[in-house]
């Protein structure tokens, strides 16, 4: 017997029993972003490796350790996309969408990072993101946060998440702050772990983002970036907080929030939850006003966020199943005998033509009444329509209620009787 082939570690199948909640999440995302006037953009899953090195930063875990990078037959270095923002900017620059224009875009699809698989974090994962270009004020930052808040309401988790915000200031303010931070970290050099010692000089802000508890204890007393912002960034952040207050959006200012990617400036934010363990971030974003120019375009302000759908699905799954329950079949059609099968197929097609929202499954493969009824119950349909010799002779069908949910079955019967004389 040949050896069976299994999925690659960290790249999971989504089985029919699981797709209902994914469709619930994805359809709500599409509805909400459409409410705010955002348009979908779809980019390739393979891009030039330089795109991510230049945008994310070479001294990051993603570029150093996690990217799926390979050479193609031409010797070009290609990478499976680890995130979506750089891809959106590349596409916007390439197709002339960004310079001196305003764009509101969203994307959804698979991303790839070679990290240790754990619950809700996989090597192939799915991400939704929203991006806005050409808008410089805090009003668009607020809109990004509002989209997240509206999604949590749609998913029934608004009381399970918390908003944290911070400001990283301008590039000049960060450069001055980095000098203060490096001086402080050098005083604690021997107590830092190896990664933090290396990053202290190459990318010191990433030390603030360390997940090592010993390092966190050290950086707790480090100078705070928010205390060293430039005047414009202070005003921007103050207006952001003021507008969130006016809208009743609760938040916490977290001075240690720096995000893991190098391209952020000014506003950064995360939505976090305590229901998913230590890795509680389910949505994160902020401003990246220099990224368009950094990737070869003409300067354009930008802001956006992204969320991992696997972790969001886990969170929604832990709550009210009725939110996303989705029966795969409404009506199960049971033909009894060869002559009934042809007529059953015509009836099934008529229902699909006239009632496109009704899901009809016809029994295939023959079998007696007991066998077909067992299949009908397993299909989770609300009703079964039975067609045998008697029904054919009388131009009728027999109806069997399969669930206790009689109102749903009654509604289906009323829709059927309105379109077909054979009922």
PDB file of C-alpha atoms in Angstrom, residues 333-349 362-367 372 385-398 422:
ATOM      1  CA  UNK A 333     -35.306  15.176  -2.308  1.00  0.00           C
ATOM      2  CA  UNK A 334     -35.939  11.427  -2.060  1.00  0.00           C
ATOM      3  CA  UNK A 335     -36.879   9.620  -5.316  1.00  0.00           C
ATOM      4  CA  UNK A 336     -38.210   6.065  -4.797  1.00  0.00           C
ATOM      5  CA  UNK A 337     -37.389   4.082  -7.949  1.00  0.00           C
ATOM      6  CA  UNK A 338     -35.924   4.717 -11.394  1.00  0.00           C
ATOM      7  CA  UNK A 339     -38.956   6.472 -12.854  1.00  0.00           C
ATOM      8  CA  UNK A 340     -39.058   8.886  -9.906  1.00  0.00           C
ATOM      9  CA  UNK A 341     -35.405   9.878 -10.244  1.00  0.00           C
ATOM     10  CA  UNK A 342     -35.876  11.727 -13.534  1.00  0.00           C
ATOM     11  CA  UNK A 343     -38.906  13.597 -12.217  1.00  0.00           C
ATOM     12  CA  UNK A 344     -37.095  14.413  -8.958  1.00  0.00           C
ATOM     13  CA  UNK A 345     -34.227  15.976 -10.903  1.00  0.00           C
ATOM     14  CA  UNK A 346     -36.682  18.193 -12.834  1.00  0.00           C
ATOM     15  CA  UNK A 347     -38.323  19.267  -9.565  1.00  0.00           C
ATOM     16  CA  UNK A 348     -34.968  20.002  -7.927  1.00  0.00           C
ATOM     17  CA  UNK A 349     -33.920  22.155 -10.891  1.00  0.00           C
ATOM     18  CA  UNK A 362     -31.229  15.178  -4.346  1.00  0.00           C
ATOM     19  CA  UNK A 363     -30.498  11.685  -3.106  1.00  0.00           C
ATOM     20  CA  UNK A 364     -28.233   9.761  -5.486  1.00  0.00           C
ATOM     21  CA  UNK A 365     -27.284   6.106  -5.519  1.00  0.00           C
ATOM     22  CA  UNK A 366     -30.686   4.523  -4.984  1.00  0.00           C
ATOM     23  CA  UNK A 367     -31.647   2.609  -1.858  1.00  0.00           C
ATOM     24  CA  UNK A 372     -32.618   7.444   2.037  1.00  0.00           C
ATOM     25  CA  UNK A 385     -39.670  15.711  -0.262  1.00  0.00           C
ATOM     26  CA  UNK A 386     -40.529  12.104  -1.165  1.00  0.00           C
ATOM     27  CA  UNK A 387     -41.464  11.057  -4.698  1.00  0.00           C
ATOM     28  CA  UNK A 388     -42.591   7.468  -5.348  1.00  0.00           C
ATOM     29  CA  UNK A 389     -45.046   5.696  -7.629  1.00  0.00           C
ATOM     30  CA  UNK A 390     -48.098   7.030  -5.796  1.00  0.00           C
ATOM     31  CA  UNK A 391     -46.798  10.593  -5.911  1.00  0.00           C
ATOM     32  CA  UNK A 392     -46.032  10.289  -9.628  1.00  0.00           C
ATOM     33  CA  UNK A 393     -49.543   8.987 -10.321  1.00  0.00           C
ATOM     34  CA  UNK A 394     -51.130  11.844  -8.365  1.00  0.00           C
ATOM     35  CA  UNK A 395     -48.684  14.572  -9.497  1.00  0.00           C
ATOM     36  CA  UNK A 396     -47.810  15.253  -5.873  1.00  0.00           C
ATOM     37  CA  UNK A 397     -45.002  14.878  -3.341  1.00  0.00           C
ATOM     38  CA  UNK A 398     -44.983  13.714   0.277  1.00  0.00           C
ATOM     39  CA  UNK A 422     -47.379  19.762  -8.329  1.00  0.00           C
TER      40      UNK A 422
END
